[in-house]
Amino acid sequence: MKPYRLHIFICQGKRCDARGSEEVLDEFKARIKGKFEDVRVSRTGCVKACKETETEGEYSPVVVVYPRGVWYRNVAKGDVREIVERHVRGGEVVERLLHFDANFL
């Protein structure tokens, strides 16, 4: 397996799925494939961010970008372009969607 610069995980847990995470996954794949050979996009099971609020699912869908450990919340299909352009291409965290950044521990 070749090394990747970034690995993007899109939560497919039941709460994220109910709020469109499959569309988010498909949009990431469409925007990454063939354009960024050093970036991998994967589906993942529940990452439990939805359990961090009083209203379960409030942060859904969740996207996690490694190796830095940036967690985005409430990501919609329409947000994917911005994440790809600013974070994947430019290395800049999209603050308005930021849930957690492990780089600042």
PDB file of N, CA and C in Angstrom:
ATOM      1  N   MET A   1       0.851  -1.186   0.000  1.00  0.00           N
ATOM      2  CA  MET A   1       0.000   0.000   0.000  1.00  0.00           C
ATOM      3  C   MET A   1       0.887   1.237   0.000  1.00  0.00           C
ATOM      4  N   LYS A   2       0.561   2.183  -0.848  1.00  0.00           N
ATOM      5  CA  LYS A   2       1.342   3.413  -0.896  1.00  0.00           C
ATOM      6  C   LYS A   2       0.920   4.342   0.246  1.00  0.00           C
ATOM      7  N   PRO A   3       1.837   5.199   0.686  1.00  0.00           N
ATOM      8  CA  PRO A   3       1.480   6.153   1.748  1.00  0.00           C
ATOM      9  C   PRO A   3       0.602   7.272   1.193  1.00  0.00           C
ATOM     10  N   TYR A   4      -0.269   7.776   2.036  1.00  0.00           N
ATOM     11  CA  TYR A   4      -1.144   8.882   1.659  1.00  0.00           C
ATOM     12  C   TYR A   4      -0.801  10.112   2.479  1.00  0.00           C
ATOM     13  N   ARG A   5      -0.897  11.259   1.869  1.00  0.00           N
ATOM     14  CA  ARG A   5      -0.692  12.530   2.565  1.00  0.00           C
ATOM     15  C   ARG A   5      -1.858  12.802   3.513  1.00  0.00           C
ATOM     16  N   LEU A   6      -3.068  12.510   3.044  1.00  0.00           N
ATOM     17  CA  LEU A   6      -4.279  12.689   3.842  1.00  0.00           C
ATOM     18  C   LEU A   6      -5.167  11.465   3.694  1.00  0.00           C
ATOM     19  N   HIS A   7      -5.884  11.143   4.769  1.00  0.00           N
ATOM     20  CA  HIS A   7      -6.890  10.091   4.724  1.00  0.00           C
ATOM     21  C   HIS A   7      -8.155  10.696   5.325  1.00  0.00           C
ATOM     22  N   ILE A   8      -9.203  10.738   4.529  1.00  0.00           N
ATOM     23  CA  ILE A   8     -10.467  11.359   4.918  1.00  0.00           C
ATOM     24  C   ILE A   8     -11.483  10.257   5.212  1.00  0.00           C
ATOM     25  N   PHE A   9     -12.035  10.301   6.425  1.00  0.00           N
ATOM     26  CA  PHE A   9     -13.034   9.325   6.841  1.00  0.00           C
ATOM     27  C   PHE A   9     -14.379  10.025   6.969  1.00  0.00           C
ATOM     28  N   ILE A  10     -15.410   9.430   6.379  1.00  0.00           N
ATOM     29  CA  ILE A  10     -16.758   9.972   6.473  1.00  0.00           C
ATOM     30  C   ILE A  10     -17.597   8.987   7.273  1.00  0.00           C
ATOM     31  N   CYS A  11     -18.117   9.460   8.393  1.00  0.00           N
ATOM     32  CA  CYS A  11     -18.916   8.612   9.282  1.00  0.00           C
ATOM     33  C   CYS A  11     -20.179   8.152   8.560  1.00  0.00           C
ATOM     34  N   GLN A  12     -20.467   6.857   8.691  1.00  0.00           N
ATOM     35  CA  GLN A  12     -21.676   6.282   8.107  1.00  0.00           C
ATOM     36  C   GLN A  12     -22.552   5.658   9.190  1.00  0.00           C
ATOM     37  N   GLY A  13     -22.367   6.121  10.432  1.00  0.00           N
ATOM     38  CA  GLY A  13     -23.235   5.663  11.517  1.00  0.00           C
ATOM     39  C   GLY A  13     -24.674   6.057  11.238  1.00  0.00           C
ATOM     40  N   LYS A  14     -25.600   5.505  12.005  1.00  0.00           N
ATOM     41  CA  LYS A  14     -27.021   5.711  11.688  1.00  0.00           C
ATOM     42  C   LYS A  14     -27.460   7.175  11.754  1.00  0.00           C
ATOM     43  N   ARG A  15     -26.912   7.951  12.670  1.00  0.00           N
ATOM     44  CA  ARG A  15     -27.307   9.357  12.749  1.00  0.00           C
ATOM     45  C   ARG A  15     -26.717  10.169  11.601  1.00  0.00           C
ATOM     46  N   CYS A  16     -25.458   9.896  11.279  1.00  0.00           N
ATOM     47  CA  CYS A  16     -24.834  10.590  10.141  1.00  0.00           C
ATOM     48  C   CYS A  16     -25.509  10.188   8.835  1.00  0.00           C
ATOM     49  N   ASP A  17     -25.805   8.910   8.705  1.00  0.00           N
ATOM     50  CA  ASP A  17     -26.470   8.418   7.499  1.00  0.00           C
ATOM     51  C   ASP A  17     -27.829   9.087   7.316  1.00  0.00           C
ATOM     52  N   ALA A  18     -28.548   9.258   8.418  1.00  0.00           N
ATOM     53  CA  ALA A  18     -29.877   9.877   8.352  1.00  0.00           C
ATOM     54  C   ALA A  18     -29.798  11.338   7.918  1.00  0.00           C
ATOM     55  N   ARG A  19     -28.618  11.941   8.049  1.00  0.00           N
ATOM     56  CA  ARG A  19     -28.455  13.358   7.689  1.00  0.00           C
ATOM     57  C   ARG A  19     -27.597  13.551   6.446  1.00  0.00           C
ATOM     58  N   GLY A  20     -27.460  12.498   5.622  1.00  0.00           N
ATOM     59  CA  GLY A  20     -26.859  12.656   4.303  1.00  0.00           C
ATOM     60  C   GLY A  20     -25.394  12.302   4.159  1.00  0.00           C
ATOM     61  N   SER A  21     -24.850  11.497   5.063  1.00  0.00           N
ATOM     62  CA  SER A  21     -23.417  11.192   4.974  1.00  0.00           C
ATOM     63  C   SER A  21     -23.039  10.383   3.734  1.00  0.00           C
ATOM     64  N   GLU A  22     -23.958   9.618   3.197  1.00  0.00           N
ATOM     65  CA  GLU A  22     -23.657   8.865   1.971  1.00  0.00           C
ATOM     66  C   GLU A  22     -23.424   9.826   0.802  1.00  0.00           C
ATOM     67  N   GLU A  23     -24.239  10.880   0.719  1.00  0.00           N
ATOM     68  CA  GLU A  23     -24.037  11.900  -0.316  1.00  0.00           C
ATOM     69  C   GLU A  23     -22.716  12.633  -0.112  1.00  0.00           C
ATOM     70  N   VAL A  24     -22.355  12.886   1.139  1.00  0.00           N
ATOM     71  CA  VAL A  24     -21.082  13.539   1.453  1.00  0.00           C
ATOM     72  C   VAL A  24     -19.927  12.649   1.001  1.00  0.00           C
ATOM     73  N   LEU A  25     -20.014  11.364   1.293  1.00  0.00           N
ATOM     74  CA  LEU A  25     -18.991  10.398   0.872  1.00  0.00           C
ATOM     75  C   LEU A  25     -18.856  10.391  -0.648  1.00  0.00           C
ATOM     76  N   ASP A  26     -19.964  10.292  -1.344  1.00  0.00           N
ATOM     77  CA  ASP A  26     -19.947  10.271  -2.809  1.00  0.00           C
ATOM     78  C   ASP A  26     -19.335  11.542  -3.386  1.00  0.00           C
ATOM     79  N   GLU A  27     -19.647  12.684  -2.776  1.00  0.00           N
ATOM     80  CA  GLU A  27     -19.110  13.958  -3.262  1.00  0.00           C
ATOM     81  C   GLU A  27     -17.601  14.039  -3.036  1.00  0.00           C
ATOM     82  N   PHE A  28     -17.127  13.582  -1.876  1.00  0.00           N
ATOM     83  CA  PHE A  28     -15.681  13.545  -1.638  1.00  0.00           C
ATOM     84  C   PHE A  28     -14.996  12.661  -2.669  1.00  0.00           C
ATOM     85  N   LYS A  29     -15.532  11.483  -2.893  1.00  0.00           N
ATOM     86  CA  LYS A  29     -14.917  10.568  -3.865  1.00  0.00           C
ATOM     87  C   LYS A  29     -14.858  11.210  -5.253  1.00  0.00           C
ATOM     88  N   ALA A  30     -15.922  11.866  -5.656  1.00  0.00           N
ATOM     89  CA  ALA A  30     -15.966  12.487  -6.972  1.00  0.00           C
ATOM     90  C   ALA A  30     -14.944  13.620  -7.095  1.00  0.00           C
ATOM     91  N   ARG A  31     -14.745  14.375  -6.037  1.00  0.00           N
ATOM     92  CA  ARG A  31     -13.824  15.513  -6.083  1.00  0.00           C
ATOM     93  C   ARG A  31     -12.361  15.128  -5.869  1.00  0.00           C
ATOM     94  N   ILE A  32     -12.112  13.959  -5.281  1.00  0.00           N
ATOM     95  CA  ILE A  32     -10.744  13.522  -4.987  1.00  0.00           C
ATOM     96  C   ILE A  32     -10.191  12.601  -6.077  1.00  0.00           C
ATOM     97  N   LYS A  33     -11.004  11.658  -6.530  1.00  0.00           N
ATOM     98  CA  LYS A  33     -10.541  10.642  -7.482  1.00  0.00           C
ATOM     99  C   LYS A  33      -9.962  11.265  -8.752  1.00  0.00           C
ATOM    100  N   GLY A  34      -8.741  10.837  -9.070  1.00  0.00           N
ATOM    101  CA  GLY A  34      -8.084  11.306 -10.276  1.00  0.00           C
ATOM    102  C   GLY A  34      -7.452  12.689 -10.168  1.00  0.00           C
ATOM    103  N   LYS A  35      -7.693  13.377  -9.051  1.00  0.00           N
ATOM    104  CA  LYS A  35      -7.146  14.727  -8.876  1.00  0.00           C
ATOM    105  C   LYS A  35      -6.093  14.788  -7.782  1.00  0.00           C
ATOM    106  N   PHE A  36      -6.244  13.940  -6.779  1.00  0.00           N
ATOM    107  CA  PHE A  36      -5.333  13.911  -5.639  1.00  0.00           C
ATOM    108  C   PHE A  36      -4.944  12.456  -5.382  1.00  0.00           C
ATOM    109  N   GLU A  37      -3.894  12.003  -6.025  1.00  0.00           N
ATOM    110  CA  GLU A  37      -3.472  10.606  -5.892  1.00  0.00           C
ATOM    111  C   GLU A  37      -2.930  10.288  -4.501  1.00  0.00           C
ATOM    112  N   ASP A  38      -2.584  11.332  -3.732  1.00  0.00           N
ATOM    113  CA  ASP A  38      -2.017  11.137  -2.402  1.00  0.00           C
ATOM    114  C   ASP A  38      -3.057  11.296  -1.290  1.00  0.00           C
ATOM    115  N   VAL A  39      -4.348  11.262  -1.666  1.00  0.00           N
ATOM    116  CA  VAL A  39      -5.435  11.398  -0.703  1.00  0.00           C
ATOM    117  C   VAL A  39      -6.369  10.206  -0.843  1.00  0.00           C
ATOM    118  N   ARG A  40      -6.723   9.625   0.281  1.00  0.00           N
ATOM    119  CA  ARG A  40      -7.654   8.485   0.299  1.00  0.00           C
ATOM    120  C   ARG A  40      -8.936   8.898   1.012  1.00  0.00           C
ATOM    121  N   VAL A  41     -10.062   8.444   0.488  1.00  0.00           N
ATOM    122  CA  VAL A  41     -11.375   8.698   1.082  1.00  0.00           C
ATOM    123  C   VAL A  41     -11.979   7.357   1.467  1.00  0.00           C
ATOM    124  N   SER A  42     -12.433   7.245   2.727  1.00  0.00           N
ATOM    125  CA  SER A  42     -12.998   5.986   3.220  1.00  0.00           C
ATOM    126  C   SER A  42     -14.257   6.239   4.032  1.00  0.00           C
ATOM    127  N   ARG A  43     -15.146   5.289   3.981  1.00  0.00           N
ATOM    128  CA  ARG A  43     -16.303   5.310   4.871  1.00  0.00           C
ATOM    129  C   ARG A  43     -15.870   4.675   6.198  1.00  0.00           C
ATOM    130  N   THR A  44     -16.495   5.093   7.260  1.00  0.00           N
ATOM    131  CA  THR A  44     -16.227   4.484   8.550  1.00  0.00           C
ATOM    132  C   THR A  44     -17.537   4.341   9.314  1.00  0.00           C
ATOM    133  N   GLY A  45     -17.521   3.468  10.283  1.00  0.00           N
ATOM    134  CA  GLY A  45     -18.679   3.334  11.156  1.00  0.00           C
ATOM    135  C   GLY A  45     -18.774   4.551  12.063  1.00  0.00           C
ATOM    136  N   CYS A  46     -19.659   4.492  13.008  1.00  0.00           N
ATOM    137  CA  CYS A  46     -19.913   5.606  13.915  1.00  0.00           C
ATOM    138  C   CYS A  46     -18.636   6.042  14.637  1.00  0.00           C
ATOM    139  N   VAL A  47     -18.361   7.343  14.615  1.00  0.00           N
ATOM    140  CA  VAL A  47     -17.202   7.895  15.315  1.00  0.00           C
ATOM    141  C   VAL A  47     -17.607   8.526  16.653  1.00  0.00           C
ATOM    142  N   LYS A  48     -18.869   8.434  16.998  1.00  0.00           N
ATOM    143  CA  LYS A  48     -19.426   8.800  18.302  1.00  0.00           C
ATOM    144  C   LYS A  48     -19.481  10.299  18.607  1.00  0.00           C
ATOM    145  N   ALA A  49     -19.201  11.156  17.660  1.00  0.00           N
ATOM    146  CA  ALA A  49     -19.313  12.599  17.912  1.00  0.00           C
ATOM    147  C   ALA A  49     -20.754  12.989  18.216  1.00  0.00           C
ATOM    148  N   CYS A  50     -21.702  12.256  17.677  1.00  0.00           N
ATOM    149  CA  CYS A  50     -23.117  12.560  17.897  1.00  0.00           C
ATOM    150  C   CYS A  50     -23.521  12.345  19.351  1.00  0.00           C
ATOM    151  N   LYS A  51     -22.733  11.596  20.077  1.00  0.00           N
ATOM    152  CA  LYS A  51     -23.048  11.325  21.485  1.00  0.00           C
ATOM    153  C   LYS A  51     -22.521  12.422  22.402  1.00  0.00           C
ATOM    154  N   GLU A  52     -21.843  13.435  21.846  1.00  0.00           N
ATOM    155  CA  GLU A  52     -21.255  14.504  22.639  1.00  0.00           C
ATOM    156  C   GLU A  52     -22.221  15.657  22.891  1.00  0.00           C
ATOM    157  N   THR A  53     -23.442  15.538  22.422  1.00  0.00           N
ATOM    158  CA  THR A  53     -24.423  16.611  22.593  1.00  0.00           C
ATOM    159  C   THR A  53     -25.675  16.058  23.260  1.00  0.00           C
ATOM    160  N   GLU A  54     -26.476  16.962  23.787  1.00  0.00           N
ATOM    161  CA  GLU A  54     -27.735  16.538  24.390  1.00  0.00           C
ATOM    162  C   GLU A  54     -28.679  15.970  23.341  1.00  0.00           C
ATOM    163  N   THR A  55     -28.647  16.537  22.151  1.00  0.00           N
ATOM    164  CA  THR A  55     -29.468  16.048  21.051  1.00  0.00           C
ATOM    165  C   THR A  55     -28.607  15.159  20.175  1.00  0.00           C
ATOM    166  N   GLU A  56     -28.821  13.848  20.241  1.00  0.00           N
ATOM    167  CA  GLU A  56     -28.003  12.929  19.451  1.00  0.00           C
ATOM    168  C   GLU A  56     -28.154  13.233  17.970  1.00  0.00           C
ATOM    169  N   GLY A  57     -27.031  13.260  17.283  1.00  0.00           N
ATOM    170  CA  GLY A  57     -27.027  13.536  15.861  1.00  0.00           C
ATOM    171  C   GLY A  57     -26.851  14.999  15.520  1.00  0.00           C
ATOM    172  N   GLU A  58     -26.763  15.847  16.538  1.00  0.00           N
ATOM    173  CA  GLU A  58     -26.655  17.277  16.302  1.00  0.00           C
ATOM    174  C   GLU A  58     -25.409  17.649  15.495  1.00  0.00           C
ATOM    175  N   TYR A  59     -24.322  16.892  15.609  1.00  0.00           N
ATOM    176  CA  TYR A  59     -23.086  17.189  14.902  1.00  0.00           C
ATOM    177  C   TYR A  59     -22.973  16.437  13.577  1.00  0.00           C
ATOM    178  N   SER A  60     -23.944  15.668  13.223  1.00  0.00           N
ATOM    179  CA  SER A  60     -23.869  14.798  12.049  1.00  0.00           C
ATOM    180  C   SER A  60     -24.146  15.554  10.758  1.00  0.00           C
ATOM    181  N   PRO A  61     -23.551  15.122   9.665  1.00  0.00           N
ATOM    182  CA  PRO A  61     -22.499  14.139   9.464  1.00  0.00           C
ATOM    183  C   PRO A  61     -21.112  14.656   9.888  1.00  0.00           C
ATOM    184  N   VAL A  62     -20.271  13.707  10.270  1.00  0.00           N
ATOM    185  CA  VAL A  62     -18.919  14.001  10.742  1.00  0.00           C
ATOM    186  C   VAL A  62     -17.902  13.505   9.715  1.00  0.00           C
ATOM    187  N   VAL A  63     -16.874  14.327   9.479  1.00  0.00           N
ATOM    188  CA  VAL A  63     -15.771  13.980   8.585  1.00  0.00           C
ATOM    189  C   VAL A  63     -14.479  14.164   9.375  1.00  0.00           C
ATOM    190  N   VAL A  64     -13.581  13.176   9.308  1.00  0.00           N
ATOM    191  CA  VAL A  64     -12.309  13.240  10.026  1.00  0.00           C
ATOM    192  C   VAL A  64     -11.175  13.162   9.009  1.00  0.00           C
ATOM    193  N   VAL A  65     -10.200  14.068   9.146  1.00  0.00           N
ATOM    194  CA  VAL A  65      -9.063  14.111   8.227  1.00  0.00           C
ATOM    195  C   VAL A  65      -7.781  13.829   9.009  1.00  0.00           C
ATOM    196  N   TYR A  66      -7.109  12.747   8.631  1.00  0.00           N
ATOM    197  CA  TYR A  66      -5.832  12.378   9.243  1.00  0.00           C
ATOM    198  C   TYR A  66      -4.726  12.591   8.241  1.00  0.00           C
ATOM    199  N   PRO A  67      -3.476  12.823   8.679  1.00  0.00           N
ATOM    200  CA  PRO A  67      -2.934  12.479   9.983  1.00  0.00           C
ATOM    201  C   PRO A  67      -3.081  13.557  11.044  1.00  0.00           C
ATOM    202  N   ARG A  68      -3.471  14.755  10.683  1.00  0.00           N
ATOM    203  CA  ARG A  68      -3.545  15.838  11.678  1.00  0.00           C
ATOM    204  C   ARG A  68      -4.620  15.610  12.727  1.00  0.00           C
ATOM    205  N   GLY A  69      -5.701  14.951  12.354  1.00  0.00           N
ATOM    206  CA  GLY A  69      -6.788  14.709  13.293  1.00  0.00           C
ATOM    207  C   GLY A  69      -7.774  15.856  13.362  1.00  0.00           C
ATOM    208  N   VAL A  70      -8.168  16.359  12.197  1.00  0.00           N
ATOM    209  CA  VAL A  70      -9.162  17.425  12.126  1.00  0.00           C
ATOM    210  C   VAL A  70     -10.542  16.782  11.975  1.00  0.00           C
ATOM    211  N   TRP A  71     -11.438  17.149  12.874  1.00  0.00           N
ATOM    212  CA  TRP A  71     -12.809  16.642  12.851  1.00  0.00           C
ATOM    213  C   TRP A  71     -13.738  17.781  12.439  1.00  0.00           C
ATOM    214  N   TYR A  72     -14.511  17.519  11.382  1.00  0.00           N
ATOM    215  CA  TYR A  72     -15.529  18.463  10.935  1.00  0.00           C
ATOM    216  C   TYR A  72     -16.900  17.927  11.305  1.00  0.00           C
ATOM    217  N   ARG A  73     -17.829  18.836  11.624  1.00  0.00           N
ATOM    218  CA  ARG A  73     -19.192  18.418  11.975  1.00  0.00           C
ATOM    219  C   ARG A  73     -20.203  19.148  11.109  1.00  0.00           C
ATOM    220  N   ASN A  74     -21.389  18.567  11.024  1.00  0.00           N
ATOM    221  CA  ASN A  74     -22.481  19.135  10.232  1.00  0.00           C
ATOM    222  C   ASN A  74     -22.074  19.368   8.785  1.00  0.00           C
ATOM    223  N   VAL A  75     -21.323  18.426   8.230  1.00  0.00           N
ATOM    224  CA  VAL A  75     -20.848  18.558   6.854  1.00  0.00           C
ATOM    225  C   VAL A  75     -21.960  18.140   5.895  1.00  0.00           C
ATOM    226  N   ALA A  76     -22.302  19.027   4.997  1.00  0.00           N
ATOM    227  CA  ALA A  76     -23.290  18.744   3.961  1.00  0.00           C
ATOM    228  C   ALA A  76     -22.568  18.550   2.635  1.00  0.00           C
ATOM    229  N   LYS A  77     -23.261  17.961   1.689  1.00  0.00           N
ATOM    230  CA  LYS A  77     -22.694  17.759   0.357  1.00  0.00           C
ATOM    231  C   LYS A  77     -22.130  19.069  -0.198  1.00  0.00           C
ATOM    232  N   GLY A  78     -22.813  20.165   0.033  1.00  0.00           N
ATOM    233  CA  GLY A  78     -22.382  21.464  -0.460  1.00  0.00           C
ATOM    234  C   GLY A  78     -21.119  22.010   0.199  1.00  0.00           C
ATOM    235  N   ASP A  79     -20.699  21.420   1.317  1.00  0.00           N
ATOM    236  CA  ASP A  79     -19.482  21.853   2.011  1.00  0.00           C
ATOM    237  C   ASP A  79     -18.232  21.157   1.499  1.00  0.00           C
ATOM    238  N   VAL A  80     -18.411  20.076   0.773  1.00  0.00           N
ATOM    239  CA  VAL A  80     -17.274  19.248   0.354  1.00  0.00           C
ATOM    240  C   VAL A  80     -16.316  20.029  -0.541  1.00  0.00           C
ATOM    241  N   ARG A  81     -16.836  20.791  -1.460  1.00  0.00           N
ATOM    242  CA  ARG A  81     -15.976  21.575  -2.351  1.00  0.00           C
ATOM    243  C   ARG A  81     -15.041  22.476  -1.552  1.00  0.00           C
ATOM    244  N   GLU A  82     -15.582  23.152  -0.547  1.00  0.00           N
ATOM    245  CA  GLU A  82     -14.773  24.048   0.275  1.00  0.00           C
ATOM    246  C   GLU A  82     -13.703  23.281   1.053  1.00  0.00           C
ATOM    247  N   ILE A  83     -14.049  22.142   1.619  1.00  0.00           N
ATOM    248  CA  ILE A  83     -13.069  21.337   2.352  1.00  0.00           C
ATOM    249  C   ILE A  83     -11.962  20.867   1.411  1.00  0.00           C
ATOM    250  N   VAL A  84     -12.345  20.425   0.232  1.00  0.00           N
ATOM    251  CA  VAL A  84     -11.337  19.959  -0.736  1.00  0.00           C
ATOM    252  C   VAL A  84     -10.426  21.110  -1.161  1.00  0.00           C
ATOM    253  N   GLU A  85     -11.001  22.251  -1.487  1.00  0.00           N
ATOM    254  CA  GLU A  85     -10.185  23.378  -1.948  1.00  0.00           C
ATOM    255  C   GLU A  85      -9.314  23.953  -0.840  1.00  0.00           C
ATOM    256  N   ARG A  86      -9.900  24.178   0.319  1.00  0.00           N
ATOM    257  CA  ARG A  86      -9.153  24.846   1.388  1.00  0.00           C
ATOM    258  C   ARG A  86      -8.279  23.893   2.186  1.00  0.00           C
ATOM    259  N   HIS A  87      -8.793  22.727   2.572  1.00  0.00           N
ATOM    260  CA  HIS A  87      -8.025  21.821   3.423  1.00  0.00           C
ATOM    261  C   HIS A  87      -7.144  20.881   2.609  1.00  0.00           C
ATOM    262  N   VAL A  88      -7.736  20.158   1.677  1.00  0.00           N
ATOM    263  CA  VAL A  88      -6.976  19.173   0.900  1.00  0.00           C
ATOM    264  C   VAL A  88      -5.945  19.871   0.016  1.00  0.00           C
ATOM    265  N   ARG A  89      -6.359  20.857  -0.728  1.00  0.00           N
ATOM    266  CA  ARG A  89      -5.456  21.546  -1.648  1.00  0.00           C
ATOM    267  C   ARG A  89      -4.575  22.567  -0.918  1.00  0.00           C
ATOM    268  N   GLY A  90      -5.173  23.351  -0.030  1.00  0.00           N
ATOM    269  CA  GLY A  90      -4.450  24.468   0.570  1.00  0.00           C
ATOM    270  C   GLY A  90      -3.889  24.261   1.964  1.00  0.00           C
ATOM    271  N   GLY A  91      -4.281  23.164   2.641  1.00  0.00           N
ATOM    272  CA  GLY A  91      -3.768  22.908   3.979  1.00  0.00           C
ATOM    273  C   GLY A  91      -4.388  23.768   5.071  1.00  0.00           C
ATOM    274  N   GLU A  92      -5.500  24.422   4.760  1.00  0.00           N
ATOM    275  CA  GLU A  92      -6.166  25.330   5.701  1.00  0.00           C
ATOM    276  C   GLU A  92      -7.423  24.663   6.277  1.00  0.00           C
ATOM    277  N   VAL A  93      -7.551  24.691   7.581  1.00  0.00           N
ATOM    278  CA  VAL A  93      -8.725  24.123   8.241  1.00  0.00           C
ATOM    279  C   VAL A  93      -9.930  25.024   7.974  1.00  0.00           C
ATOM    280  N   VAL A  94     -11.074  24.421   7.703  1.00  0.00           N
ATOM    281  CA  VAL A  94     -12.319  25.165   7.472  1.00  0.00           C
ATOM    282  C   VAL A  94     -12.960  25.392   8.845  1.00  0.00           C
ATOM    283  N   GLU A  95     -12.693  26.543   9.419  1.00  0.00           N
ATOM    284  CA  GLU A  95     -13.083  26.852  10.800  1.00  0.00           C
ATOM    285  C   GLU A  95     -14.589  26.744  11.051  1.00  0.00           C
ATOM    286  N   ARG A  96     -15.407  27.158  10.121  1.00  0.00           N
ATOM    287  CA  ARG A  96     -16.856  27.170  10.360  1.00  0.00           C
ATOM    288  C   ARG A  96     -17.444  25.777  10.542  1.00  0.00           C
ATOM    289  N   LEU A  97     -16.728  24.744  10.099  1.00  0.00           N
ATOM    290  CA  LEU A  97     -17.193  23.362  10.252  1.00  0.00           C
ATOM    291  C   LEU A  97     -16.394  22.596  11.301  1.00  0.00           C
ATOM    292  N   LEU A  98     -15.417  23.251  11.903  1.00  0.00           N
ATOM    293  CA  LEU A  98     -14.499  22.565  12.809  1.00  0.00           C
ATOM    294  C   LEU A  98     -15.179  22.127  14.099  1.00  0.00           C
ATOM    295  N   HIS A  99     -14.963  20.865  14.434  1.00  0.00           N
ATOM    296  CA  HIS A  99     -15.416  20.312  15.708  1.00  0.00           C
ATOM    297  C   HIS A  99     -14.220  20.164  16.645  1.00  0.00           C
ATOM    298  N   PHE A 100     -13.092  19.673  16.095  1.00  0.00           N
ATOM    299  CA  PHE A 100     -11.932  19.371  16.924  1.00  0.00           C
ATOM    300  C   PHE A 100     -10.690  19.309  16.036  1.00  0.00           C
ATOM    301  N   ASP A 101      -9.599  19.821  16.549  1.00  0.00           N
ATOM    302  CA  ASP A 101      -8.325  19.760  15.833  1.00  0.00           C
ATOM    303  C   ASP A 101      -7.262  19.218  16.778  1.00  0.00           C
ATOM    304  N   ALA A 102      -6.832  17.992  16.575  1.00  0.00           N
ATOM    305  CA  ALA A 102      -5.856  17.339  17.457  1.00  0.00           C
ATOM    306  C   ALA A 102      -4.513  18.044  17.441  1.00  0.00           C
ATOM    307  N   ASN A 103      -4.254  18.855  16.440  1.00  0.00           N
ATOM    308  CA  ASN A 103      -3.000  19.583  16.345  1.00  0.00           C
ATOM    309  C   ASN A 103      -2.853  20.604  17.480  1.00  0.00           C
ATOM    310  N   PHE A 104      -3.968  20.984  18.104  1.00  0.00           N
ATOM    311  CA  PHE A 104      -3.930  21.996  19.137  1.00  0.00           C
ATOM    312  C   PHE A 104      -4.156  21.436  20.533  1.00  0.00           C
ATOM    313  N   LEU A 105      -3.751  20.203  20.759  1.00  0.00           N
ATOM    314  CA  LEU A 105      -3.855  19.603  22.097  1.00  0.00           C
ATOM    315  C   LEU A 105      -2.761  20.112  22.990  1.00  0.00           C
TER     316      LEU A 105
END
